[in-house]
Coordinates of C-alpha atoms in Angstrom, one line a residue:
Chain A
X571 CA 7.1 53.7 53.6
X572 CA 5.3 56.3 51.6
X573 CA 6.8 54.5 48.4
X574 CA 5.3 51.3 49.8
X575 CA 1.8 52.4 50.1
X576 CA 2.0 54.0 46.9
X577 CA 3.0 50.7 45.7
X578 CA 0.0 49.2 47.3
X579 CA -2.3 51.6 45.9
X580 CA -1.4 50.7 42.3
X581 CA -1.1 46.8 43.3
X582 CA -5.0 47.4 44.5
X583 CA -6.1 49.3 41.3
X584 CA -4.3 47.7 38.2
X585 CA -1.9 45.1 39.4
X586 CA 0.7 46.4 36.9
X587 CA 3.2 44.1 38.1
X588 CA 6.3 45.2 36.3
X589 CA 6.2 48.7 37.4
X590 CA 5.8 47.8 40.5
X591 CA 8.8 45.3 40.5
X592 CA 11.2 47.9 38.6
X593 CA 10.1 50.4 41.6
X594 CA 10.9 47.8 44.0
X595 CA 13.8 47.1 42.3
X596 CA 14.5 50.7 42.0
X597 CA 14.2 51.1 45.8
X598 CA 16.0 48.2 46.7
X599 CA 19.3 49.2 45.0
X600 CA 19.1 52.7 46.8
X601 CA 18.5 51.1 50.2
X602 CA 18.6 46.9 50.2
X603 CA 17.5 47.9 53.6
X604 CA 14.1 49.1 52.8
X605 CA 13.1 46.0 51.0
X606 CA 12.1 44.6 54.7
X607 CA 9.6 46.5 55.9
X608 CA 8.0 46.6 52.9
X609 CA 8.2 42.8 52.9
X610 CA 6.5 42.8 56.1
X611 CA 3.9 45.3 54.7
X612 CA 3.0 43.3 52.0
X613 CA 2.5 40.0 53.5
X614 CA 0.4 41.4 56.2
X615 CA -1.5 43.2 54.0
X616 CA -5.1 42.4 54.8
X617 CA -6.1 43.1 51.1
X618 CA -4.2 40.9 49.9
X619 CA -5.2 38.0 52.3
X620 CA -8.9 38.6 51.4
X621 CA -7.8 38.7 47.6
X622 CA -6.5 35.0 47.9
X623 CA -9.2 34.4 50.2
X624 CA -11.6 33.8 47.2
X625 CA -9.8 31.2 45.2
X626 CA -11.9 31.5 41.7
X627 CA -15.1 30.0 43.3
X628 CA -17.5 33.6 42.4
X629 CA -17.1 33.3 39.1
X630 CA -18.9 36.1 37.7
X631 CA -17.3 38.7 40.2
X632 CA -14.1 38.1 39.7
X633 CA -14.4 37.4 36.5
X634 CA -14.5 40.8 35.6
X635 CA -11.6 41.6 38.2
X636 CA -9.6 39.7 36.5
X637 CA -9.8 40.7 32.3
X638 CA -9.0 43.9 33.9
X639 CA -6.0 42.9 35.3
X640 CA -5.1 40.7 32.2
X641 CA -5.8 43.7 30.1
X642 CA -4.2 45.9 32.0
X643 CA -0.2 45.2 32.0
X644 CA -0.7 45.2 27.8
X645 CA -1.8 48.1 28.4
X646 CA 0.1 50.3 30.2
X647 CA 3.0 48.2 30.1
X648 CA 4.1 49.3 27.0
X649 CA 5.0 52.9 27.1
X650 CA 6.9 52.2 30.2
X651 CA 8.3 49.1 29.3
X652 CA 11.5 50.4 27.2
X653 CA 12.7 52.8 29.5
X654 CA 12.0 50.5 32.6
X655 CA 13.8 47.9 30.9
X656 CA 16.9 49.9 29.8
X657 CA 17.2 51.1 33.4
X658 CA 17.3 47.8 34.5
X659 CA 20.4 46.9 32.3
X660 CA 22.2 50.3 33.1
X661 CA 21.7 48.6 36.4
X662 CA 22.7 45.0 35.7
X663 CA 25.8 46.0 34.1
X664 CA 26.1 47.9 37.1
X665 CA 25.7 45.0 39.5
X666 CA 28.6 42.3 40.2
X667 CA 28.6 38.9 38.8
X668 CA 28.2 37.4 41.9
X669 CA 25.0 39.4 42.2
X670 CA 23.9 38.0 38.8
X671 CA 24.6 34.7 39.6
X672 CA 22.5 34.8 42.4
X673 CA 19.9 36.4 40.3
X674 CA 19.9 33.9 37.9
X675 CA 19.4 31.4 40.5
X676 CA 16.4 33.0 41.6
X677 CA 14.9 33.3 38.1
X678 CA 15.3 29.5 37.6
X679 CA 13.6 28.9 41.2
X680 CA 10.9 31.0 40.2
X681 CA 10.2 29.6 37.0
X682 CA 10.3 26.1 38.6
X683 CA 7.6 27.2 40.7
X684 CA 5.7 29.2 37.4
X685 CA 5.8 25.7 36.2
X686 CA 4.6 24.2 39.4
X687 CA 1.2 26.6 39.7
X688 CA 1.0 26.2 36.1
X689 CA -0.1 22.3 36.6
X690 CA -2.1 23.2 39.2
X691 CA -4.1 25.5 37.2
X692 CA -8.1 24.1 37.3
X693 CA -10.2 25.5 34.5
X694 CA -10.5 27.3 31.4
X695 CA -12.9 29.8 33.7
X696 CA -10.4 30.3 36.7
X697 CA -6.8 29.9 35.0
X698 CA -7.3 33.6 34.7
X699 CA -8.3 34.0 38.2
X700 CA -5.6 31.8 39.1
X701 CA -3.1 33.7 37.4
X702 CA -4.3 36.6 39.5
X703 CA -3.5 35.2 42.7
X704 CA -0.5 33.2 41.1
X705 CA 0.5 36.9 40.9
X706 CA -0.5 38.2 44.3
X707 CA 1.6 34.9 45.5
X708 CA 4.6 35.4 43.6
X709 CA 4.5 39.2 45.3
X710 CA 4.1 37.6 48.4
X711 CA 7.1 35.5 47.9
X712 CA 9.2 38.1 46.2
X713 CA 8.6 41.0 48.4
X714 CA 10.2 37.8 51.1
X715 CA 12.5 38.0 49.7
X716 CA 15.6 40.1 49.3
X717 CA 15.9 40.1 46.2
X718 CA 14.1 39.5 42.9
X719 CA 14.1 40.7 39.4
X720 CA 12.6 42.4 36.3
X721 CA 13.0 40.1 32.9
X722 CA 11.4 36.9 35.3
X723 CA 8.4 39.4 35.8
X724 CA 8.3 40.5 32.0
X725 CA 8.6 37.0 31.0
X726 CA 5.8 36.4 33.3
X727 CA 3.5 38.9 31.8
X728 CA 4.0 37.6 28.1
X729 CA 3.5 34.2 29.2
X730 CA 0.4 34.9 31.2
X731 CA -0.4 36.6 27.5
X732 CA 0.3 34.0 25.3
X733 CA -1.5 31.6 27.5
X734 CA -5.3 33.9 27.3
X735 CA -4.5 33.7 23.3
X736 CA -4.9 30.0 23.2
X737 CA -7.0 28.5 25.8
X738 CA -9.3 26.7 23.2
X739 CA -10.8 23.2 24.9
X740 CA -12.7 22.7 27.6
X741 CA -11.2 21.0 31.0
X742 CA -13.2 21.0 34.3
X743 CA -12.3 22.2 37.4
X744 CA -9.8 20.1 39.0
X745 CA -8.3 19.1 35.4
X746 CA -5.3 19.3 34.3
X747 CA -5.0 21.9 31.1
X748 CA -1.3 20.9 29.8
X749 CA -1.8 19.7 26.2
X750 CA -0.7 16.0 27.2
X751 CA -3.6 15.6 29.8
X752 CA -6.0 16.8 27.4
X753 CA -4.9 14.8 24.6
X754 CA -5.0 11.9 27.0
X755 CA -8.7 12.6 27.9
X756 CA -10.0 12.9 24.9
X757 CA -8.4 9.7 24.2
X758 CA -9.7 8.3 27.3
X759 CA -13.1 9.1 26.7
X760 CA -13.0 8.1 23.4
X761 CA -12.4 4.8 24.5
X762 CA -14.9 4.6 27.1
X763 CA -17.3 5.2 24.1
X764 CA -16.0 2.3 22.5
X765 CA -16.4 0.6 24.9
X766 CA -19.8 1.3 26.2
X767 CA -21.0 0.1 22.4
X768 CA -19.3 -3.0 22.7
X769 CA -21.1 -2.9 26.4
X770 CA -24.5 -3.0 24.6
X771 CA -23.3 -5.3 21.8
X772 CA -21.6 -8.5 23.9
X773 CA -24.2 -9.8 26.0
X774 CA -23.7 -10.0 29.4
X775 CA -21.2 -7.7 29.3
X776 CA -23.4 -5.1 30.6
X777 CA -23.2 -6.3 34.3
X778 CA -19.4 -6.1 34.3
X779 CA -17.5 -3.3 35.4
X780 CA -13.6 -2.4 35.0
X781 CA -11.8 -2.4 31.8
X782 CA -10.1 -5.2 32.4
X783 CA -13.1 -7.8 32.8
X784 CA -15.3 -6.5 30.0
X785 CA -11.8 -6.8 27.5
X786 CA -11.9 -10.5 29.4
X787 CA -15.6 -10.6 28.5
X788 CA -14.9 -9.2 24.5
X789 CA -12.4 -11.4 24.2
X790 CA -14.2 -14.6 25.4
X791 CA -17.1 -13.4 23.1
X792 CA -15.1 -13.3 20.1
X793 CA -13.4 -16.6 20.5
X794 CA -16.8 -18.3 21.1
X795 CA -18.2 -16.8 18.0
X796 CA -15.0 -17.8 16.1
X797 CA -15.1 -21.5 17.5
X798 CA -19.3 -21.1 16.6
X799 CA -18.4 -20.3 12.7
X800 CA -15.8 -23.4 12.5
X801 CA -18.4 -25.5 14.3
X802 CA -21.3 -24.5 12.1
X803 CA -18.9 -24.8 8.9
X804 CA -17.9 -28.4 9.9
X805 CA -21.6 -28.9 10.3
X806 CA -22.3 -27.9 7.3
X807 CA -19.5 -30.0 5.5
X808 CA -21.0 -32.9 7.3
X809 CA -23.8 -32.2 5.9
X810 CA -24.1 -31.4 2.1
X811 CA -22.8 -33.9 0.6
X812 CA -26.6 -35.1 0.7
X813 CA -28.2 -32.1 0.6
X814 CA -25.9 -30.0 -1.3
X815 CA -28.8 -29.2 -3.5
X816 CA -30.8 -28.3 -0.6
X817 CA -27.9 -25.4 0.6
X818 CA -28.4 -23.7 -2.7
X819 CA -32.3 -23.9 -2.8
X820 CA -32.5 -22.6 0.7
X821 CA -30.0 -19.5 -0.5
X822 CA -32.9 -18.6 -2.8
X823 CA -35.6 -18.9 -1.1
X824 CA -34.2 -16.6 1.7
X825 CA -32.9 -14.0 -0.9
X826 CA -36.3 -13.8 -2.4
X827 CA -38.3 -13.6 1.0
X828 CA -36.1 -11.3 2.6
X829 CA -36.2 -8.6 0.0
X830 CA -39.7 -9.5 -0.3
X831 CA -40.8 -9.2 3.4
X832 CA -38.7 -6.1 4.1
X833 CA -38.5 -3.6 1.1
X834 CA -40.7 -4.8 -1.2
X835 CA -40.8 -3.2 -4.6
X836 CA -37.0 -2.4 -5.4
X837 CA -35.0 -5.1 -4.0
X838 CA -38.3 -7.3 -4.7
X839 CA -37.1 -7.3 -8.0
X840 CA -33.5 -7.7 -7.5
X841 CA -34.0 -10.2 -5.8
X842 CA -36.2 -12.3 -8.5
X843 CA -33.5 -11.5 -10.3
X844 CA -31.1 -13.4 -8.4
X845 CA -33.5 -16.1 -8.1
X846 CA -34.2 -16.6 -11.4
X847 CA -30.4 -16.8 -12.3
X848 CA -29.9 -19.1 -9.5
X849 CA -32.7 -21.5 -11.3
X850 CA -30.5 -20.8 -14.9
X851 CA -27.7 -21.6 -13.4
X852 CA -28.9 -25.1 -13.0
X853 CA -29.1 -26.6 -9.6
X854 CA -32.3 -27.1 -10.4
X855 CA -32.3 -29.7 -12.5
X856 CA -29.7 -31.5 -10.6
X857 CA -32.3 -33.5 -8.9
X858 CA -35.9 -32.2 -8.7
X859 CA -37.3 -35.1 -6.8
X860 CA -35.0 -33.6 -4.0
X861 CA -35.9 -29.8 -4.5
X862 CA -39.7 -30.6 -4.5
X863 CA -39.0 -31.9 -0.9
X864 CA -37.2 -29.3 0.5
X865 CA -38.8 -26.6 -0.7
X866 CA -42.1 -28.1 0.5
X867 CA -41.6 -28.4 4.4
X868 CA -38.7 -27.4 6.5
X869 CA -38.2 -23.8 4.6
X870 CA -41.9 -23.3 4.6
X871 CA -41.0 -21.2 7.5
X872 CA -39.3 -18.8 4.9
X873 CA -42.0 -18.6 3.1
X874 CA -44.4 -18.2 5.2
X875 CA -43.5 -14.5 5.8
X876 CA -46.1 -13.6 9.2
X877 CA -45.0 -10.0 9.1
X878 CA -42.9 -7.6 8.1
X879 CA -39.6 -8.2 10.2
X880 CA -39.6 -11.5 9.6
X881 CA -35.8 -12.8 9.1
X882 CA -35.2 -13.1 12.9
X883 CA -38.2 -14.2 13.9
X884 CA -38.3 -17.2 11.3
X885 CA -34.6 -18.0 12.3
X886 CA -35.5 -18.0 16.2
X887 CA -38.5 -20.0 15.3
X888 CA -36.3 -22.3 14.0
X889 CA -34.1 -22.9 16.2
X890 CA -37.0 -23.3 18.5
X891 CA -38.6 -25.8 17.0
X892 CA -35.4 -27.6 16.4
X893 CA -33.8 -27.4 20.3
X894 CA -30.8 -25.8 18.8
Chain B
X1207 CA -25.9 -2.5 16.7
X1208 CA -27.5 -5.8 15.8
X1209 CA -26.7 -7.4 12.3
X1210 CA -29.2 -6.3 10.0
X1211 CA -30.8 -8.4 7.9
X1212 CA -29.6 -6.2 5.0
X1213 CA -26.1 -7.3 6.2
X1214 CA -27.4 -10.7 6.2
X1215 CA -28.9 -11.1 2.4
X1216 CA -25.5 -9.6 1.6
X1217 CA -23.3 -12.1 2.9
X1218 CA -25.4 -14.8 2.0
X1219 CA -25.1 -13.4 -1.4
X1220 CA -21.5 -13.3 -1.4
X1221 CA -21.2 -16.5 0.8
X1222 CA -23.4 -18.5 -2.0
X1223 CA -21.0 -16.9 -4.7
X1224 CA -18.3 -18.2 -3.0
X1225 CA -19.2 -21.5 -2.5
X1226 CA -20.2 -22.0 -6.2
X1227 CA -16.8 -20.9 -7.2
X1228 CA -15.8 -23.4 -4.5
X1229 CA -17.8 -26.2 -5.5
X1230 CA -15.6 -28.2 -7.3
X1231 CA -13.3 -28.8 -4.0
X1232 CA -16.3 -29.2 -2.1
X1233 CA -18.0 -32.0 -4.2
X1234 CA -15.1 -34.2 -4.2
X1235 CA -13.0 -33.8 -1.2
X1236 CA -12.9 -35.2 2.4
X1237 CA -15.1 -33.8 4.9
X1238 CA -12.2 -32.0 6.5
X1239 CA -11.4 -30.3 3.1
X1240 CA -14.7 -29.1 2.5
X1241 CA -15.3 -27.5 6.2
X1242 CA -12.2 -26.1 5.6
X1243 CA -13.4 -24.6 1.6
X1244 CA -16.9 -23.7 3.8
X1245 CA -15.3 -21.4 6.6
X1246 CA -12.5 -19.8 3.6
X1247 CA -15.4 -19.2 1.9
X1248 CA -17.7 -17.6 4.3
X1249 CA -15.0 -15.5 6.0
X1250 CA -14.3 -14.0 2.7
X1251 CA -17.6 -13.2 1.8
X1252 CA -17.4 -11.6 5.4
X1253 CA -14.7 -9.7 5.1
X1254 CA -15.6 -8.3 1.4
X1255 CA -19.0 -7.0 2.8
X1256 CA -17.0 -4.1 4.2
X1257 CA -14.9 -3.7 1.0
X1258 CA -11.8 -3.2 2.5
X1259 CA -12.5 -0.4 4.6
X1260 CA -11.7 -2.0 7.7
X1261 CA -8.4 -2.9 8.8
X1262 CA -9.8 -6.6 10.1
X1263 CA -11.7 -7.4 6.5
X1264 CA -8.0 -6.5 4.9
X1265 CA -5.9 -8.6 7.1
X1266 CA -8.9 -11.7 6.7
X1267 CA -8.3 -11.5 3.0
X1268 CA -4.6 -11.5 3.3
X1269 CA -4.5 -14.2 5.4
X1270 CA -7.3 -16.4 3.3
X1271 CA -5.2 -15.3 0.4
X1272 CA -2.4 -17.0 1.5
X1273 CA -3.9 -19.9 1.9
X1274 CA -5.6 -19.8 -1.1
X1275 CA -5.3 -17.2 -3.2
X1276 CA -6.3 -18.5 -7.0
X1277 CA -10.1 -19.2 -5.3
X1278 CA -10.1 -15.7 -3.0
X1279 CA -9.2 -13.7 -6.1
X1280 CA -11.7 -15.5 -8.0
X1281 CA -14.0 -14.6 -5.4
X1282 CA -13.3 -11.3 -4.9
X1283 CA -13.8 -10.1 -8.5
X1284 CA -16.8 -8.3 -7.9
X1285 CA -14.5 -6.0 -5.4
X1286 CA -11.2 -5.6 -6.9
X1287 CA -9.7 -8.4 -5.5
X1288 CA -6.2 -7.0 -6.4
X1289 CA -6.8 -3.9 -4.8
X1290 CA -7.9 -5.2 -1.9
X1291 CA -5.3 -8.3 -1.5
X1292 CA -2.2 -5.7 -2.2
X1293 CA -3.7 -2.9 -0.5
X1294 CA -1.1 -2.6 2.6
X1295 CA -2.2 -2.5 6.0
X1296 CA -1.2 0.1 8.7
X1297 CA 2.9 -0.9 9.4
X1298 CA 3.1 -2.2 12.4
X1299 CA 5.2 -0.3 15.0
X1300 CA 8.3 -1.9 15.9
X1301 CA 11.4 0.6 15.9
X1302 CA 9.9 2.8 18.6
X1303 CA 9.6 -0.6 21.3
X1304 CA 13.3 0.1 22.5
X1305 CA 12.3 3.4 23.5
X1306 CA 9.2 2.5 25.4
X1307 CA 10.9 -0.3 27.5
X1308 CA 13.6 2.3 28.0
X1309 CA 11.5 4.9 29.3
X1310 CA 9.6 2.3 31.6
X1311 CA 12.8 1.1 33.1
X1312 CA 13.3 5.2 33.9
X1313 CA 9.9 5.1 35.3
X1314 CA 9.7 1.9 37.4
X1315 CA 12.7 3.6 39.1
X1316 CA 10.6 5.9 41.1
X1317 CA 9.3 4.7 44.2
X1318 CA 5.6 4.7 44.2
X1319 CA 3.2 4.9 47.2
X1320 CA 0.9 2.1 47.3
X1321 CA -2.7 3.7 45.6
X1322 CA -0.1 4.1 42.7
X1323 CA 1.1 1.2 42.9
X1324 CA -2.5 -0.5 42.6
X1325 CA -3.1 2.2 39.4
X1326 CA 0.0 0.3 37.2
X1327 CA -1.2 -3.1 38.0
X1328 CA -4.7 -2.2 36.9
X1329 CA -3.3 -0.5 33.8
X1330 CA -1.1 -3.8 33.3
X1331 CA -4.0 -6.0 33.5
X1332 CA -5.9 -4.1 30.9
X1333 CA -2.7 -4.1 28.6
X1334 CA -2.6 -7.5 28.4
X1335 CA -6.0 -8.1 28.2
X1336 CA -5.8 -5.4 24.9
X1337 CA -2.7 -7.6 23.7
X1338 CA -5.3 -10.8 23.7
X1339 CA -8.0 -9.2 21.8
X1340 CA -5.1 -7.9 19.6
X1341 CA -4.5 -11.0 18.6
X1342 CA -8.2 -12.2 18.8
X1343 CA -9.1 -9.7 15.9
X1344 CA -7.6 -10.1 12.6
X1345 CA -5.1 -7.4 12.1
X1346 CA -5.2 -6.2 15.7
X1347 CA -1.2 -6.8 15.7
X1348 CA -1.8 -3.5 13.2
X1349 CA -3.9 -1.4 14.8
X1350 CA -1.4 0.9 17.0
X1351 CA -4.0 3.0 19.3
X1352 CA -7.0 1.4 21.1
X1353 CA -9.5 3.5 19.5
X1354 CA -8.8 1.9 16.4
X1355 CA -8.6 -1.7 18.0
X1356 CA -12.1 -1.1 19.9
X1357 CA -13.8 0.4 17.0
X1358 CA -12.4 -2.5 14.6
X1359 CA -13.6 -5.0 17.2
X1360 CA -17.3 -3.7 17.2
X1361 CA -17.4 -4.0 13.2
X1362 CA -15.8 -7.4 14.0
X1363 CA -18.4 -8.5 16.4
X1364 CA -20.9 -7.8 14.1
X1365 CA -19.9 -9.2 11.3
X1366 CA -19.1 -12.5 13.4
X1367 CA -23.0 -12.1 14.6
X1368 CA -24.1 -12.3 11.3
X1369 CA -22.0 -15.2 9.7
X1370 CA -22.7 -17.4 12.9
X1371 CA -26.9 -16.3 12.6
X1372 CA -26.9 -17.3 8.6
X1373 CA -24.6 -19.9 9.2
X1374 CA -27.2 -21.6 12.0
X1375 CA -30.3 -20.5 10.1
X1376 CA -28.7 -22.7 6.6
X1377 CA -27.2 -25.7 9.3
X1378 CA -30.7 -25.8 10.8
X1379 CA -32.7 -25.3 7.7
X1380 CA -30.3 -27.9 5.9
X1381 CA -31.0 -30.3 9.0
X1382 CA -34.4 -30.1 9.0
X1383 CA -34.2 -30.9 5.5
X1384 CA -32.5 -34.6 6.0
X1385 CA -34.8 -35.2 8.8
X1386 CA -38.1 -35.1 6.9

């Protein structure tokens, strides 16, 4: 018993968890008896209750607690480590096969349960924590049990290692932290991103929620402005055969009073340009009589140019004034 | 994200390039013909306003090609037409289909309690509503994640805004034009 609180005293100070073990282990195979009442010690301990009491929710506080106890197996694991470790295999040679198999059992068990708390894990903040009372809870369950074993622990301790080198991204609490969750996230709310653009760019699409019925919405949006364009083209074909001229004199006139309107000196010129070689290019000429009319009444409204942003405006006044 | 009138003067530009090099189908054709040389026409000049950088402006011009490619390439000088036209697309993913159903069969084994249940017909629904705008989009058989699909289909949407707002603005102008 004197071992036991010994044990205790250095589980309350460093939680150096494979000394600990390898004396447990130690005792056991002098007396398998022993390993009982310290069983019973250890899960009644009230300092350990209190410990798992506080699940990670102070975070400052035990914060601290627990980079000491991450720092601390490094630390003074390793001068004990090789001759802890070689005792242990003078031992397990020692041991009978049945014994190992059992062992070995146990290891796999305890892993599967490593991997279980693992998942559980919350947050970049409390893994730490939780890997503190993951230990305290795998002491709990060890000291249960009758018997238990050093290269799990060791394992344990490089994992728990390996896993503070590269804890990189953010999740929050009650997030998963495996890689595939948090690639999955990202991707998630990547899409939602999407998909709150094409929320502000389909109209009406704002009032919809779910996925499913703003894709519906998308889609719908799409096809109309699909069957729009081969509308408006077959309009159009209807169309210029008579004013073919017309099509060609509005294209200038809207590339001169757009530049013209919106940046005026450098793409004023460009378009001029464009203009002019438009006029060279003779569909002027093709019939005048024609291009006098046009020009003179319905695209007046290009010309007209109120204010600055003007190319909407003129387009909504037109199809105002025409019911479109 | 509105179209832009800068947008706008562009496509017109190319649009009006287009239809000259078009014009001598247009002139002398039925009117079926020349709606059809209208809408090849404008969706090019669509699609070459992003100069290829989007996987929807490549598979339009692939597809127009097809249809007809001596015009599209004639129209696409300005942009490397050949480039563009032979630039390949994203392979679609096939070979890895097998696996997928494979691993679903696996999955559909497990017996499911009824919130989860709910969960897989919600994420059903929104599959196939991603397959339809898949193959609403030009290309969208290509595009293998749903990032790449939504993104494509907001550069979509906008470009379809502003071909359908210059196309109105010229039907209405040109209407006006034979009322008076």
């Amino acid at each position: 018993m004197m071992k036991g609180a010994l044990e205790t005293d250095r589980l309350l100070n460093s939680m150096d968890m494979s000394v600990l073990e390898r004396q447990r282990a130690y005792l056991k195979y002098h007396n398998p008896s022993f390993d009982f009442p310290l069983a019973g010690f250890f899960s009644d301990s009230p300092m350990i209750n209190g410990f798992l009491g506080t699940p990670g929710l102070d975070i400052p506080v035990i914060y601290s607690e627990t980079t000491v106890e991450v720092c601390d197996p490094s630390l003074s694991i390793s001068p004990e480590d090789i001759t802890g470790s070689g005792n242990f295999k003078k031992r397990k040679f020692d041991t009978e096969t049945k014994d190992r198999n059992a062992k070995k059992m146990m290891m796999m068990r305890n892993k599967e349960e490593e991997e279980e708390e693992e998942e559980e894990e919350k947050s970049k903040i409390t893994e730490q924590n939780n890997g503190s009372t993951k230990n305290i809870k795998k002491m709990k369950n060890k000291a249960k049990k009758e018997e238990n074993n050093c290269s799990n622990d060791s394992s344990k301790v490089t994992k728990e290692l390996e896993k503070t080198d590269y804890i990189h991204v953010r999740a929050r609490r009650g997030q998963a932290t495996d890689s595939h969750s948090i690639a999955e996230r990202v991707r998630r709310e990547k899409i939602s991103e999407r998909m709150k653009f094409l929320q502000n760019l389909v109209p009406g699409c704002d009032k919809i929620t779910g996925k499913a019925g703003m894709l519906d919405e998308i889609i719908n949006y799409v096809q109309s402005l699909q069957r729009q364009i081969e509308f408006l083209s077959m309009k159009l074909s209807v169309v210029t055969p008579r004013i073919d001229i017309d099509m060609d004199d509005i294209f200038t006139k809207e590339v001169v009073s757009t530049p013209m309107t919106l940046i005026p000196p450098s793409h004023g010129i460009v378009g001029s340009g464009y203009s002019h070689e438009m006029v060279n290019s003779g569909y002027l000429h093709f019939n005048p009589m024609q291009q006098g009319d046009t020009s003179s009444d319905p695209l007046s409204c290009f010309n007209n140019g109120q204010a600055p942003s003007m190319w909407d405006s003129d387009v909504q006044n037109l199809y105002g004034s025409l019911g479109v | 994200m509105q179209p832009t009138s800068s947008m706008k003067e562009e496509f017109l530009k190319k649009w009006q390039m287009g239809l000259q090099i078009f014009r001598p189908s247009i002139d002398n054709t039925s009117v079926s013909e020349r709606k059809k040389a209208i809408k090849l026409s404008a969706d090019v000049a669509m699609a070459s306003l992003r100069k290829g950088t989007t996987c929807w402006s490549r598979a339009l011009i692939e597809k127009t090609a097809t249809e007809d490619n001596f015009l599209v390439r004639q129209m696409l000088t300005g942009i490397k037409a050949e480039a563009l036209i032979n630039k390949k697309l994203p392979k679609k993913i096939v070979c890895h289909r097998k696996i997928v159903r494979r691993s679903k069969k696996i999955l559909r084994r497990k017996s499911r309690s009824a919130s989860e249940e709910a969960a897989v017909k919600a994420k059903r629904l929104v599959k196939r509503r991603t397959q339809g705008l898949r193959n609403v989009v030009p290309g969208g058989e290509f595009m293998s994640n749903d990032i790449l699909l939504l993104r494509e289909t907001l550069d979509y949407i906008v470009s379809l805004q502003t071909q359908v707002n210059v196309m109105r603005s010229i039907v209405d102008a040109a209407e006006a034009g034979i009322e008076q």
